[in-house]
């Protein structure tokens, strides 16, 4: 009889723990749904909202951010985290990541969360105006306020060495400024060395062919075709135009939205921008629907997310096999610009290495120098070694030191990125990490798919997308970024695959 009573009590406790887990996940999903509403409002602000709607939109975003934060940090969430237990690997990941987010979120008061959301919404509007008028002073007060607010966040979260670590941890969990500094030193040494080797190349490509006239009306369907060709599902997504290209997810894998911008005098802007954002979109569309709005239905980190966009944009989109399949179509679309251009000449042009002002238009070799520049400026702002008023001058000095060129104005200098208006400090380093992840993943995909290049040359991207779905997308946050890399490739993250890949490609292009 005693054994029966004990068994009943055990089963009751087990049911209670299981019930606590389900209640917790219901709560997490509702917070995620509130977040998706915030994303929708933000998307509309960038795409459709009239200029005079900025103040009201800031209030709306602040309200949603506050409600989401209050619901997630409520005592009930903490109580459920204590009571809930996992009975499988997915539940374990959900509990681990929910606790990590909760422990971070409860340190930040709702009033501060609302203030940041409100300030960011107004800052985006000011940033857009500042870009249009080339007046950094229009944006500077908003930047100062966001830096102050984010310093408050870092102080409340806590950090061992510097405030920037607490901010980076939001985007790339576990990353520190000191570790990134060492990585970037290696990147910079390698990049400078490779650029120096290219200076005396016997046959440098002619990139000027990319700056001919490419009518926007012809670019739009072409970019859609490229997105569809790599697997982006337009029945579960859409593409629009924005000042700064981005990808956002509104309703899980069923509503993924990308944007691009079209420059009629520079074809790569929209073409590779679309491949890049579609790469992000493929990751979002590949997350399992049954885990929507839970950690298992979210990307591992922004570095891993960036690996997917950079992989499709560069390792596939700038590869010779890709253009063996698609060049004729592009040539037929722009006969006046490309009628006299060969495949080899076009391939060389899209892989030319040259200093450039705009990060998102930079070649693969110099791209990481753009990231290092932003990392150094952000870090200086958060260690009080740089005042906001001095950002344009500091930016220009670093551009001259890194690239030997100076922006003509702040719109092509320190105002070119949207990230600071979002309060997304600590985001930029994930781009360089994404390049490393992408090269290492692609190296392994080539090992596993023996005819990968032939498939790409035939326009068949299903094997690669299937490989990414199986090895990366479906796992959500099951594994941390470093663990995922080791599980997929059998090795810890390394700079060597990227160095081997990029050196081999550009040296061939330059005839070395």
CSV table of C-alpha atoms in Angstrom, one decimal:
chain,number,residue,atom,x,y,z
A,1,UNK,CA,0.0,0.0,0.0
A,2,UNK,CA,2.9,2.3,0.9
A,3,UNK,CA,4.5,1.5,-2.5
A,4,UNK,CA,1.3,2.4,-4.3
A,5,UNK,CA,1.0,5.7,-2.5
A,6,UNK,CA,4.7,6.5,-3.3
A,7,UNK,CA,4.1,5.6,-6.9
A,8,UNK,CA,1.0,7.9,-7.1
A,9,UNK,CA,2.9,10.7,-5.5
A,10,UNK,CA,5.8,10.2,-7.9
A,11,UNK,CA,3.5,10.2,-10.9
A,12,UNK,CA,1.8,13.3,-9.6
A,13,UNK,CA,5.1,15.1,-9.2
A,14,UNK,CA,6.1,14.0,-12.7
A,15,UNK,CA,2.9,15.3,-14.2
A,16,UNK,CA,3.3,18.6,-12.4
A,17,UNK,CA,6.8,19.0,-13.7
A,18,UNK,CA,5.7,18.2,-17.2
A,19,UNK,CA,2.8,20.6,-16.8
A,20,UNK,CA,5.2,23.3,-15.6
A,21,UNK,CA,7.2,22.8,-18.7
A,22,UNK,CA,4.2,23.1,-21.0
A,23,UNK,CA,3.0,26.2,-19.1
A,24,UNK,CA,6.4,27.7,-19.4
A,25,UNK,CA,6.6,27.1,-23.1
A,26,UNK,CA,3.1,28.6,-23.6
A,27,UNK,CA,4.4,31.7,-21.9
A,28,UNK,CA,7.6,31.7,-24.0
A,29,UNK,CA,5.5,31.3,-27.2
A,30,UNK,CA,3.3,34.3,-26.2
A,31,UNK,CA,6.3,36.4,-25.6
A,32,UNK,CA,7.6,35.3,-29.0
A,33,UNK,CA,4.3,36.3,-30.6
A,34,UNK,CA,4.5,39.7,-29.0
A,35,UNK,CA,8.0,40.0,-30.4
A,36,UNK,CA,6.7,39.1,-33.9
A,37,UNK,CA,4.2,42.0,-33.6
A,38,UNK,CA,7.1,44.3,-32.7
A,39,UNK,CA,9.0,42.9,-35.8
A,40,UNK,CA,6.0,43.7,-38.0
A,41,UNK,CA,5.7,47.2,-36.7
A,42,UNK,CA,9.5,47.7,-37.3
A,43,UNK,CA,9.3,46.2,-40.8
A,44,UNK,CA,6.4,48.5,-41.7
A,45,UNK,CA,8.4,51.5,-40.4
A,46,UNK,CA,11.3,50.6,-42.8
A,47,UNK,CA,9.0,49.8,-45.8
A,48,UNK,CA,5.7,51.7,-45.8
A,49,UNK,CA,5.2,54.0,-42.8
A,50,UNK,CA,4.8,57.7,-43.7
A,51,UNK,CA,7.4,60.1,-42.3
A,52,UNK,CA,4.9,61.8,-39.9
A,53,UNK,CA,4.1,58.4,-38.3
A,54,UNK,CA,7.5,58.2,-36.5
A,55,UNK,CA,6.3,59.6,-33.1
A,56,UNK,CA,3.3,57.3,-32.9
A,57,UNK,CA,5.3,54.3,-34.1
A,58,UNK,CA,7.9,54.9,-31.3
A,59,UNK,CA,5.1,54.8,-28.7
A,60,UNK,CA,3.7,51.6,-30.2
A,61,UNK,CA,7.0,49.9,-30.2
A,62,UNK,CA,7.8,51.0,-26.7
A,63,UNK,CA,4.4,49.6,-25.5
A,64,UNK,CA,4.9,46.2,-27.2
A,65,UNK,CA,8.5,45.9,-25.9
A,66,UNK,CA,7.4,46.7,-22.4
A,67,UNK,CA,4.5,44.2,-22.5
A,68,UNK,CA,6.9,41.5,-23.8
A,69,UNK,CA,9.5,42.2,-21.1
A,70,UNK,CA,6.9,42.3,-18.3
A,71,UNK,CA,5.4,39.0,-19.3
A,72,UNK,CA,8.7,37.2,-19.7
A,73,UNK,CA,10.3,38.5,-16.5
A,74,UNK,CA,7.2,38.0,-14.3
A,75,UNK,CA,7.6,35.9,-11.2
A,76,UNK,CA,5.5,33.1,-12.8
A,77,UNK,CA,8.2,32.6,-15.4
A,78,UNK,CA,10.8,32.2,-12.8
A,79,UNK,CA,8.7,29.8,-10.8
A,80,UNK,CA,7.9,27.7,-13.8
A,81,UNK,CA,11.7,27.6,-14.6
A,82,UNK,CA,12.3,26.2,-11.2
A,83,UNK,CA,9.5,23.6,-11.4
A,84,UNK,CA,9.9,22.5,-15.0
A,85,UNK,CA,11.9,19.5,-16.0
A,86,UNK,CA,12.9,18.2,-19.5
A,87,UNK,CA,12.2,14.7,-20.8
A,88,UNK,CA,14.0,15.0,-24.1
A,89,UNK,CA,16.8,16.9,-25.8
A,90,UNK,CA,14.6,19.5,-27.3
A,91,UNK,CA,13.0,20.4,-23.9
A,92,UNK,CA,16.5,20.5,-22.4
A,93,UNK,CA,17.6,23.1,-24.9
A,94,UNK,CA,14.4,25.1,-24.5
A,95,UNK,CA,14.9,25.2,-20.7
A,96,UNK,CA,18.6,26.0,-20.9
A,97,UNK,CA,18.1,28.9,-23.4
A,98,UNK,CA,14.9,30.2,-21.7
A,99,UNK,CA,16.8,30.3,-18.4
A,100,UNK,CA,19.7,32.1,-20.0
A,101,UNK,CA,17.4,34.7,-21.5
A,102,UNK,CA,15.4,35.1,-18.3
A,103,UNK,CA,18.5,35.5,-16.1
A,104,UNK,CA,19.6,38.3,-18.4
A,105,UNK,CA,16.2,39.9,-18.8
A,106,UNK,CA,15.2,40.2,-15.1
A,107,UNK,CA,18.2,42.4,-14.5
A,108,UNK,CA,16.8,45.1,-16.8
A,109,UNK,CA,13.8,47.1,-15.7
A,110,UNK,CA,10.8,47.3,-18.0
A,111,UNK,CA,11.0,51.1,-18.0
A,112,UNK,CA,14.5,50.9,-19.5
A,113,UNK,CA,13.4,48.4,-22.1
A,114,UNK,CA,10.5,50.7,-23.2
A,115,UNK,CA,12.9,53.7,-23.3
A,116,UNK,CA,15.3,51.9,-25.6
A,117,UNK,CA,12.5,50.8,-27.9
A,118,UNK,CA,11.2,54.3,-28.1
A,119,UNK,CA,14.6,55.9,-28.6
A,120,UNK,CA,15.5,53.4,-31.2
A,121,UNK,CA,12.4,54.0,-33.3
A,122,UNK,CA,13.0,57.7,-33.3
A,123,UNK,CA,16.7,57.1,-34.0
A,124,UNK,CA,15.9,55.1,-37.1
A,125,UNK,CA,13.9,58.0,-38.4
A,126,UNK,CA,16.7,60.5,-37.6
A,127,UNK,CA,19.3,58.2,-39.2
A,128,UNK,CA,17.3,58.0,-42.5
A,129,UNK,CA,17.0,61.7,-42.6
A,130,UNK,CA,20.7,62.2,-41.7
A,131,UNK,CA,21.7,59.9,-44.6
A,132,UNK,CA,19.5,61.8,-47.0
A,133,UNK,CA,20.9,65.2,-46.0
A,134,UNK,CA,24.4,64.1,-45.1
A,135,UNK,CA,24.2,65.7,-41.6
A,136,UNK,CA,25.6,63.5,-38.9
A,137,UNK,CA,24.5,66.2,-36.4
A,138,UNK,CA,20.9,65.1,-37.1
A,139,UNK,CA,21.6,61.6,-35.8
A,140,UNK,CA,24.3,62.4,-33.2
A,141,UNK,CA,21.9,63.2,-30.3
A,142,UNK,CA,20.0,59.9,-30.9
A,143,UNK,CA,23.3,58.0,-31.0
A,144,UNK,CA,24.4,59.5,-27.7
A,145,UNK,CA,21.2,58.6,-26.0
A,146,UNK,CA,21.2,55.0,-27.2
A,147,UNK,CA,24.8,54.6,-26.1
A,148,UNK,CA,23.9,55.9,-22.7
A,149,UNK,CA,20.9,53.5,-22.5
A,150,UNK,CA,23.0,50.6,-23.6
A,151,UNK,CA,25.7,51.4,-21.0
A,152,UNK,CA,22.9,51.1,-18.4
A,153,UNK,CA,22.0,47.7,-19.8
A,154,UNK,CA,25.6,46.5,-19.6
A,155,UNK,CA,25.9,47.8,-16.1
A,156,UNK,CA,22.8,46.0,-15.0
A,157,UNK,CA,23.7,42.7,-16.7
A,158,UNK,CA,27.2,42.8,-15.4
A,159,UNK,CA,30.6,42.0,-17.0
A,160,UNK,CA,34.0,41.0,-15.9
A,161,UNK,CA,36.2,43.1,-18.1
A,162,UNK,CA,34.3,45.7,-20.1
A,163,UNK,CA,30.7,46.8,-20.9
A,164,UNK,CA,31.1,45.8,-24.6
A,165,UNK,CA,31.2,42.2,-23.5
A,166,UNK,CA,27.7,42.3,-22.1
A,167,UNK,CA,26.4,43.7,-25.3
A,168,UNK,CA,28.1,41.3,-27.6
A,169,UNK,CA,26.8,38.4,-25.5
A,170,UNK,CA,23.3,39.3,-26.7
A,171,UNK,CA,24.2,38.5,-30.3
A,172,UNK,CA,27.0,35.9,-30.0
A,173,UNK,CA,26.7,34.3,-26.6
A,174,UNK,CA,30.0,33.8,-24.8
A,175,UNK,CA,32.0,36.1,-27.1
A,176,UNK,CA,34.3,38.7,-25.5
A,177,UNK,CA,36.0,41.8,-26.9
A,178,UNK,CA,39.4,40.5,-25.9
A,179,UNK,CA,38.8,37.2,-27.9
A,180,UNK,CA,37.5,39.2,-30.9
A,181,UNK,CA,40.5,41.5,-30.8
A,182,UNK,CA,42.9,38.6,-31.1
A,183,UNK,CA,40.8,37.1,-34.0
A,184,UNK,CA,40.7,40.5,-35.8
A,185,UNK,CA,44.5,40.9,-35.4
A,186,UNK,CA,44.9,37.6,-37.3
A,187,UNK,CA,42.3,38.7,-39.9
A,188,UNK,CA,44.0,42.0,-40.4
A,189,UNK,CA,47.5,40.5,-40.8
A,190,UNK,CA,46.2,37.9,-43.3
A,191,UNK,CA,44.2,40.5,-45.3
A,192,UNK,CA,47.0,43.0,-45.6
A,193,UNK,CA,49.3,40.2,-46.7
A,194,UNK,CA,46.9,39.0,-49.4
A,195,UNK,CA,46.2,42.5,-50.7
A,196,UNK,CA,50.0,43.1,-51.0
A,197,UNK,CA,50.4,39.9,-53.0
A,198,UNK,CA,47.7,41.1,-55.4
A,199,UNK,CA,49.3,44.4,-56.1
A,200,UNK,CA,51.7,43.0,-58.7
A,201,UNK,CA,49.3,40.5,-60.2
A,202,UNK,CA,49.8,39.9,-63.9
A,203,UNK,CA,46.1,40.0,-64.9
A,204,UNK,CA,43.9,41.9,-62.5
A,205,UNK,CA,40.2,41.8,-63.4
A,206,UNK,CA,38.3,44.8,-64.7
A,207,UNK,CA,35.6,45.6,-62.2
A,208,UNK,CA,34.3,48.7,-64.1
A,209,UNK,CA,31.9,46.5,-66.1
A,210,UNK,CA,29.8,46.2,-62.9
A,211,UNK,CA,29.3,50.0,-62.9
A,212,UNK,CA,27.6,50.2,-66.3
A,213,UNK,CA,23.9,51.0,-66.6
A,214,UNK,CA,21.6,48.3,-65.2
A,215,UNK,CA,18.0,49.4,-65.3
A,216,UNK,CA,16.1,48.8,-62.0
A,217,UNK,CA,13.0,47.4,-63.8
A,218,UNK,CA,15.2,44.6,-65.2
A,219,UNK,CA,17.0,44.0,-61.9
A,220,UNK,CA,13.8,43.3,-59.9
A,221,UNK,CA,12.6,40.1,-61.6
A,222,UNK,CA,16.2,38.9,-61.9
A,223,UNK,CA,16.8,39.2,-58.2
A,224,UNK,CA,13.6,37.3,-57.4
A,225,UNK,CA,14.7,34.6,-59.8
A,226,UNK,CA,18.0,34.3,-57.9
A,227,UNK,CA,16.3,34.1,-54.6
A,228,UNK,CA,13.9,31.4,-55.9
A,229,UNK,CA,16.8,29.5,-57.5
A,230,UNK,CA,18.5,28.9,-54.2
A,231,UNK,CA,15.3,27.8,-52.5
A,232,UNK,CA,13.7,30.9,-50.9
A,233,UNK,CA,10.0,30.2,-50.7
A,234,UNK,CA,7.9,33.2,-51.7
A,235,UNK,CA,4.7,31.6,-50.5
A,236,UNK,CA,6.3,31.9,-47.1
A,237,UNK,CA,8.1,35.2,-47.7
A,238,UNK,CA,8.3,38.4,-49.7
A,239,UNK,CA,10.9,40.9,-50.9
A,240,UNK,CA,10.7,44.7,-50.7
A,241,UNK,CA,12.9,47.8,-51.0
A,242,UNK,CA,14.6,49.5,-48.0
A,243,UNK,CA,17.3,52.0,-47.3
A,244,UNK,CA,19.4,49.2,-45.7
A,245,UNK,CA,18.8,45.6,-46.7
A,246,UNK,CA,17.6,43.3,-44.0
A,247,UNK,CA,15.7,40.0,-43.2
A,248,UNK,CA,13.0,39.7,-40.6
A,249,UNK,CA,10.7,37.0,-39.5
A,250,UNK,CA,7.1,37.9,-38.6
A,251,UNK,CA,5.3,34.6,-38.0
A,252,UNK,CA,7.8,31.9,-37.8
A,253,UNK,CA,9.0,30.0,-40.9
A,254,UNK,CA,5.7,30.9,-42.7
A,255,UNK,CA,6.4,34.6,-42.9
A,256,UNK,CA,10.0,35.6,-43.7
A,257,UNK,CA,10.6,39.0,-45.3
A,258,UNK,CA,13.7,40.2,-47.0
A,259,UNK,CA,14.6,43.6,-48.5
A,260,UNK,CA,17.1,44.9,-50.9
A,261,UNK,CA,18.1,48.2,-52.7
A,262,UNK,CA,18.7,48.8,-56.4
A,263,UNK,CA,21.5,50.9,-57.8
A,264,UNK,CA,21.3,51.3,-61.5
A,265,UNK,CA,25.0,52.1,-61.8
A,266,UNK,CA,26.2,49.1,-59.7
A,267,UNK,CA,24.7,45.6,-60.4
A,268,UNK,CA,26.1,43.8,-57.3
A,269,UNK,CA,24.2,46.0,-54.8
A,270,UNK,CA,20.9,44.3,-55.5
A,271,UNK,CA,22.1,41.0,-56.9
A,272,UNK,CA,24.4,39.9,-54.1
A,273,UNK,CA,22.3,41.8,-51.5
A,274,UNK,CA,19.4,39.6,-52.5
A,275,UNK,CA,21.4,36.4,-52.3
A,276,UNK,CA,22.7,37.6,-48.9
A,277,UNK,CA,19.2,38.3,-47.4
A,278,UNK,CA,17.7,35.3,-49.0
A,279,UNK,CA,20.4,33.2,-47.3
A,280,UNK,CA,19.2,34.6,-44.0
A,281,UNK,CA,15.7,33.9,-45.1
A,282,UNK,CA,16.5,30.2,-45.9
A,283,UNK,CA,17.7,29.7,-42.4
A,284,UNK,CA,14.5,31.2,-41.0
A,285,UNK,CA,12.4,29.1,-43.3
A,286,UNK,CA,14.4,26.0,-42.4
A,287,UNK,CA,13.6,26.3,-38.6
A,288,UNK,CA,11.1,23.6,-37.6
A,289,UNK,CA,7.5,25.0,-37.4
A,290,UNK,CA,6.6,22.9,-34.4
A,291,UNK,CA,9.2,24.8,-32.4
A,292,UNK,CA,8.1,28.3,-33.5
A,293,UNK,CA,8.5,31.0,-30.8
A,294,UNK,CA,10.7,28.8,-28.6
A,295,UNK,CA,14.5,28.6,-28.5
A,296,UNK,CA,14.4,25.4,-30.6
A,297,UNK,CA,12.8,27.5,-33.3
A,298,UNK,CA,15.4,30.2,-33.2
A,299,UNK,CA,18.8,30.7,-34.8
A,300,UNK,CA,21.8,29.7,-32.7
A,301,UNK,CA,23.5,33.1,-32.9
A,302,UNK,CA,23.9,36.0,-35.2
A,303,UNK,CA,27.3,34.6,-36.3
A,304,UNK,CA,25.7,31.3,-37.4
A,305,UNK,CA,22.9,33.3,-39.0
A,306,UNK,CA,25.5,35.4,-40.9
A,307,UNK,CA,27.2,32.2,-42.0
A,308,UNK,CA,24.1,31.3,-44.0
A,309,UNK,CA,23.8,34.6,-45.7
A,310,UNK,CA,27.6,34.8,-46.5
A,311,UNK,CA,27.6,31.2,-47.7
A,312,UNK,CA,24.9,31.8,-50.3
A,313,UNK,CA,26.1,35.3,-51.2
A,314,UNK,CA,29.8,34.5,-51.6
A,315,UNK,CA,30.8,30.8,-51.5
A,316,UNK,CA,27.9,30.0,-53.9
A,317,UNK,CA,26.9,33.3,-55.4
A,318,UNK,CA,30.4,34.4,-56.4
A,319,UNK,CA,31.6,31.0,-57.5
A,320,UNK,CA,32.4,30.1,-61.0
A,321,UNK,CA,30.0,27.1,-61.1
A,322,UNK,CA,27.1,29.4,-60.1
A,323,UNK,CA,27.8,31.7,-63.0
A,324,UNK,CA,28.3,28.9,-65.5
A,325,UNK,CA,24.6,28.4,-64.9
A,326,UNK,CA,23.3,31.9,-64.6
A,327,UNK,CA,25.6,34.3,-66.6
A,328,UNK,CA,23.8,33.9,-69.9
A,329,UNK,CA,20.5,34.9,-68.3
A,330,UNK,CA,22.1,38.0,-66.8
A,331,UNK,CA,23.8,38.8,-70.0
A,332,UNK,CA,20.5,38.6,-71.9
A,333,UNK,CA,18.8,40.7,-69.3
A,334,UNK,CA,21.4,43.5,-69.7
A,335,UNK,CA,22.6,43.2,-73.3
A,336,UNK,CA,23.8,46.8,-73.5
A,337,UNK,CA,26.0,46.5,-70.3
A,338,UNK,CA,27.1,42.9,-70.7
A,339,UNK,CA,26.8,42.0,-74.3
A,340,UNK,CA,30.6,42.3,-74.9
A,341,UNK,CA,31.6,40.7,-71.6
A,342,UNK,CA,32.7,37.1,-71.3
A,343,UNK,CA,31.9,34.7,-68.4
A,344,UNK,CA,35.5,34.8,-67.2
A,345,UNK,CA,35.6,38.6,-67.3
A,346,UNK,CA,32.3,38.8,-65.3
A,347,UNK,CA,33.5,36.2,-62.8
A,348,UNK,CA,36.7,38.2,-62.3
A,349,UNK,CA,34.9,41.5,-61.9
A,350,UNK,CA,32.6,40.2,-59.1
A,351,UNK,CA,35.7,38.8,-57.3
A,352,UNK,CA,37.9,41.9,-57.8
A,353,UNK,CA,39.7,43.1,-54.7
A,354,UNK,CA,39.7,46.9,-54.2
A,355,UNK,CA,39.3,49.4,-51.3
A,356,UNK,CA,35.6,50.5,-51.1
A,357,UNK,CA,33.6,52.8,-48.9
A,358,UNK,CA,30.5,50.7,-48.3
A,359,UNK,CA,30.6,47.6,-46.2
A,360,UNK,CA,27.8,45.7,-47.8
A,361,UNK,CA,29.4,46.3,-51.2
A,362,UNK,CA,32.9,45.3,-50.2
A,363,UNK,CA,34.7,42.4,-51.7
A,364,UNK,CA,35.4,39.2,-49.6
A,365,UNK,CA,39.0,40.1,-48.9
A,366,UNK,CA,38.6,43.6,-47.6
A,367,UNK,CA,35.1,43.0,-46.0
A,368,UNK,CA,36.6,42.0,-42.6
A,369,UNK,CA,38.6,45.3,-42.4
A,370,UNK,CA,35.2,47.1,-42.5
A,371,UNK,CA,34.1,45.0,-39.5
A,372,UNK,CA,37.3,45.7,-37.6
A,373,UNK,CA,36.9,49.4,-38.1
A,374,UNK,CA,33.3,49.3,-36.7
A,375,UNK,CA,34.4,47.1,-33.8
A,376,UNK,CA,37.2,49.5,-32.8
A,377,UNK,CA,34.9,52.5,-32.9
A,378,UNK,CA,32.1,50.8,-31.0
A,379,UNK,CA,34.5,49.6,-28.4
A,380,UNK,CA,36.1,53.1,-28.0
A,381,UNK,CA,32.6,54.6,-27.5
A,382,UNK,CA,31.8,52.2,-24.7
A,383,UNK,CA,35.1,52.7,-23.0
A,384,UNK,CA,34.7,56.5,-23.2
A,385,UNK,CA,37.8,56.8,-25.4
A,386,UNK,CA,35.8,58.4,-28.1
A,387,UNK,CA,33.0,61.0,-28.0
A,388,UNK,CA,30.0,60.7,-30.3
A,389,UNK,CA,30.9,64.1,-31.8
A,390,UNK,CA,34.3,62.7,-32.9
A,391,UNK,CA,32.9,59.6,-34.7
A,392,UNK,CA,33.0,61.0,-38.3
A,393,UNK,CA,36.6,62.1,-37.9
A,394,UNK,CA,37.6,58.8,-36.3
A,395,UNK,CA,35.8,56.9,-39.0
A,396,UNK,CA,37.5,58.8,-41.8
A,397,UNK,CA,40.9,58.4,-40.1
A,398,UNK,CA,40.5,54.6,-39.9
A,399,UNK,CA,39.2,54.4,-43.5
A,400,UNK,CA,42.3,56.1,-44.6
A,401,UNK,CA,44.6,53.9,-42.5
A,402,UNK,CA,42.9,50.7,-43.5
A,403,UNK,CA,42.1,51.4,-47.1
A,404,UNK,CA,43.9,54.5,-48.2
A,405,UNK,CA,40.7,56.2,-49.0
A,406,UNK,CA,38.5,58.8,-47.3
A,407,UNK,CA,34.7,59.1,-47.5
A,408,UNK,CA,33.4,62.1,-49.4
A,409,UNK,CA,30.7,62.6,-46.9
A,410,UNK,CA,29.2,60.9,-43.8
A,411,UNK,CA,26.5,59.2,-45.8
A,412,UNK,CA,29.1,56.9,-47.3
A,413,UNK,CA,31.0,57.0,-44.1
A,414,UNK,CA,29.8,56.6,-40.5
A,415,UNK,CA,26.1,56.9,-41.5
A,416,UNK,CA,26.0,54.0,-43.9
A,417,UNK,CA,24.8,51.3,-41.5
A,418,UNK,CA,21.4,51.1,-39.7
A,419,UNK,CA,22.8,49.1,-36.7
A,420,UNK,CA,23.6,52.0,-34.4
A,421,UNK,CA,20.1,53.5,-34.8
A,422,UNK,CA,18.7,50.1,-33.6
A,423,UNK,CA,20.9,50.2,-30.5
A,424,UNK,CA,22.6,47.0,-31.8
A,425,UNK,CA,26.0,47.6,-30.4
A,426,UNK,CA,28.1,44.5,-30.4
A,427,UNK,CA,26.4,43.2,-33.5
A,428,UNK,CA,29.2,43.9,-36.0
A,429,UNK,CA,31.7,41.3,-34.9
A,430,UNK,CA,29.3,38.6,-35.7
A,431,UNK,CA,29.7,39.4,-39.4
A,432,UNK,CA,33.4,38.4,-39.3
A,433,UNK,CA,32.5,35.3,-37.3
A,434,UNK,CA,29.9,34.5,-40.0
A,435,UNK,CA,32.6,34.4,-42.7
A,436,UNK,CA,34.6,31.9,-40.7
A,437,UNK,CA,31.6,29.7,-39.9
A,438,UNK,CA,30.5,29.8,-43.6
A,439,UNK,CA,33.9,28.7,-45.0
A,440,UNK,CA,34.2,25.9,-42.5
A,441,UNK,CA,30.6,24.7,-43.2
A,442,UNK,CA,31.1,24.9,-46.9
A,443,UNK,CA,34.3,22.9,-46.8
A,444,UNK,CA,32.5,20.1,-45.0
A,445,UNK,CA,29.5,20.3,-47.4
A,446,UNK,CA,32.0,19.8,-50.3
A,447,UNK,CA,33.3,16.7,-48.5
A,448,UNK,CA,29.8,15.3,-48.0
A,449,UNK,CA,28.4,16.2,-51.4
A,450,UNK,CA,31.1,15.0,-53.8
A,451,UNK,CA,29.5,16.6,-56.9
A,452,UNK,CA,28.5,19.8,-55.3
A,453,UNK,CA,30.2,22.1,-57.8
A,454,UNK,CA,28.5,20.2,-60.7
A,455,UNK,CA,25.1,20.5,-59.0
A,456,UNK,CA,25.6,24.3,-58.6
A,457,UNK,CA,26.7,24.6,-62.2
A,458,UNK,CA,23.4,23.0,-63.2
A,459,UNK,CA,21.4,25.3,-61.0
A,460,UNK,CA,20.5,22.5,-58.6
A,461,UNK,CA,20.9,23.9,-55.1
A,462,UNK,CA,18.7,21.4,-53.4
A,463,UNK,CA,21.6,19.1,-52.2
A,464,UNK,CA,23.3,22.0,-50.5
A,465,UNK,CA,20.1,23.4,-49.0
A,466,UNK,CA,19.2,19.9,-47.8
A,467,UNK,CA,22.6,19.6,-46.2
A,468,UNK,CA,22.2,22.9,-44.4
A,469,UNK,CA,18.6,22.0,-43.3
A,470,UNK,CA,19.8,18.7,-41.9
A,471,UNK,CA,23.0,19.9,-40.2
A,472,UNK,CA,22.2,23.5,-39.1
A,473,UNK,CA,18.7,24.8,-39.6
A,474,UNK,CA,16.6,22.1,-38.0
A,475,UNK,CA,18.5,22.2,-34.7
A,476,UNK,CA,17.5,25.7,-33.7
A,477,UNK,CA,19.3,26.4,-30.4
A,478,UNK,CA,19.8,22.8,-29.6
A,479,UNK,CA,23.6,23.4,-29.5
A,480,UNK,CA,25.7,26.5,-28.8
A,481,UNK,CA,27.5,28.0,-31.8
A,482,UNK,CA,30.9,26.4,-31.0
A,483,UNK,CA,29.4,23.0,-30.3
A,484,UNK,CA,27.4,23.1,-33.5
A,485,UNK,CA,30.5,23.8,-35.6
A,486,UNK,CA,32.4,20.9,-34.0
A,487,UNK,CA,29.4,18.5,-34.4
A,488,UNK,CA,29.0,19.5,-38.1
A,489,UNK,CA,32.6,19.8,-39.2
A,490,UNK,CA,34.4,17.6,-36.6
A,491,UNK,CA,36.7,20.6,-35.8
A,492,UNK,CA,36.6,23.7,-33.6
A,493,UNK,CA,36.1,27.0,-35.3
A,494,UNK,CA,39.2,28.1,-37.2
A,495,UNK,CA,40.3,30.9,-39.5
A,496,UNK,CA,42.2,28.4,-41.8
A,497,UNK,CA,39.2,27.2,-44.0
A,498,UNK,CA,38.4,30.9,-44.8
A,499,UNK,CA,42.1,31.7,-45.6
A,500,UNK,CA,42.4,28.7,-47.8
A,501,UNK,CA,39.1,29.4,-49.6
A,502,UNK,CA,39.7,33.1,-50.3
A,503,UNK,CA,43.3,32.8,-51.1
A,504,UNK,CA,42.7,30.1,-53.7
A,505,UNK,CA,39.9,32.0,-55.4
A,506,UNK,CA,41.4,35.5,-55.7
A,507,UNK,CA,44.9,34.2,-56.6
A,508,UNK,CA,43.3,32.3,-59.5
A,509,UNK,CA,41.3,35.3,-60.5
A,510,UNK,CA,44.4,37.5,-60.4
A,511,UNK,CA,46.6,35.0,-62.2
A,512,UNK,CA,49.0,34.3,-59.4
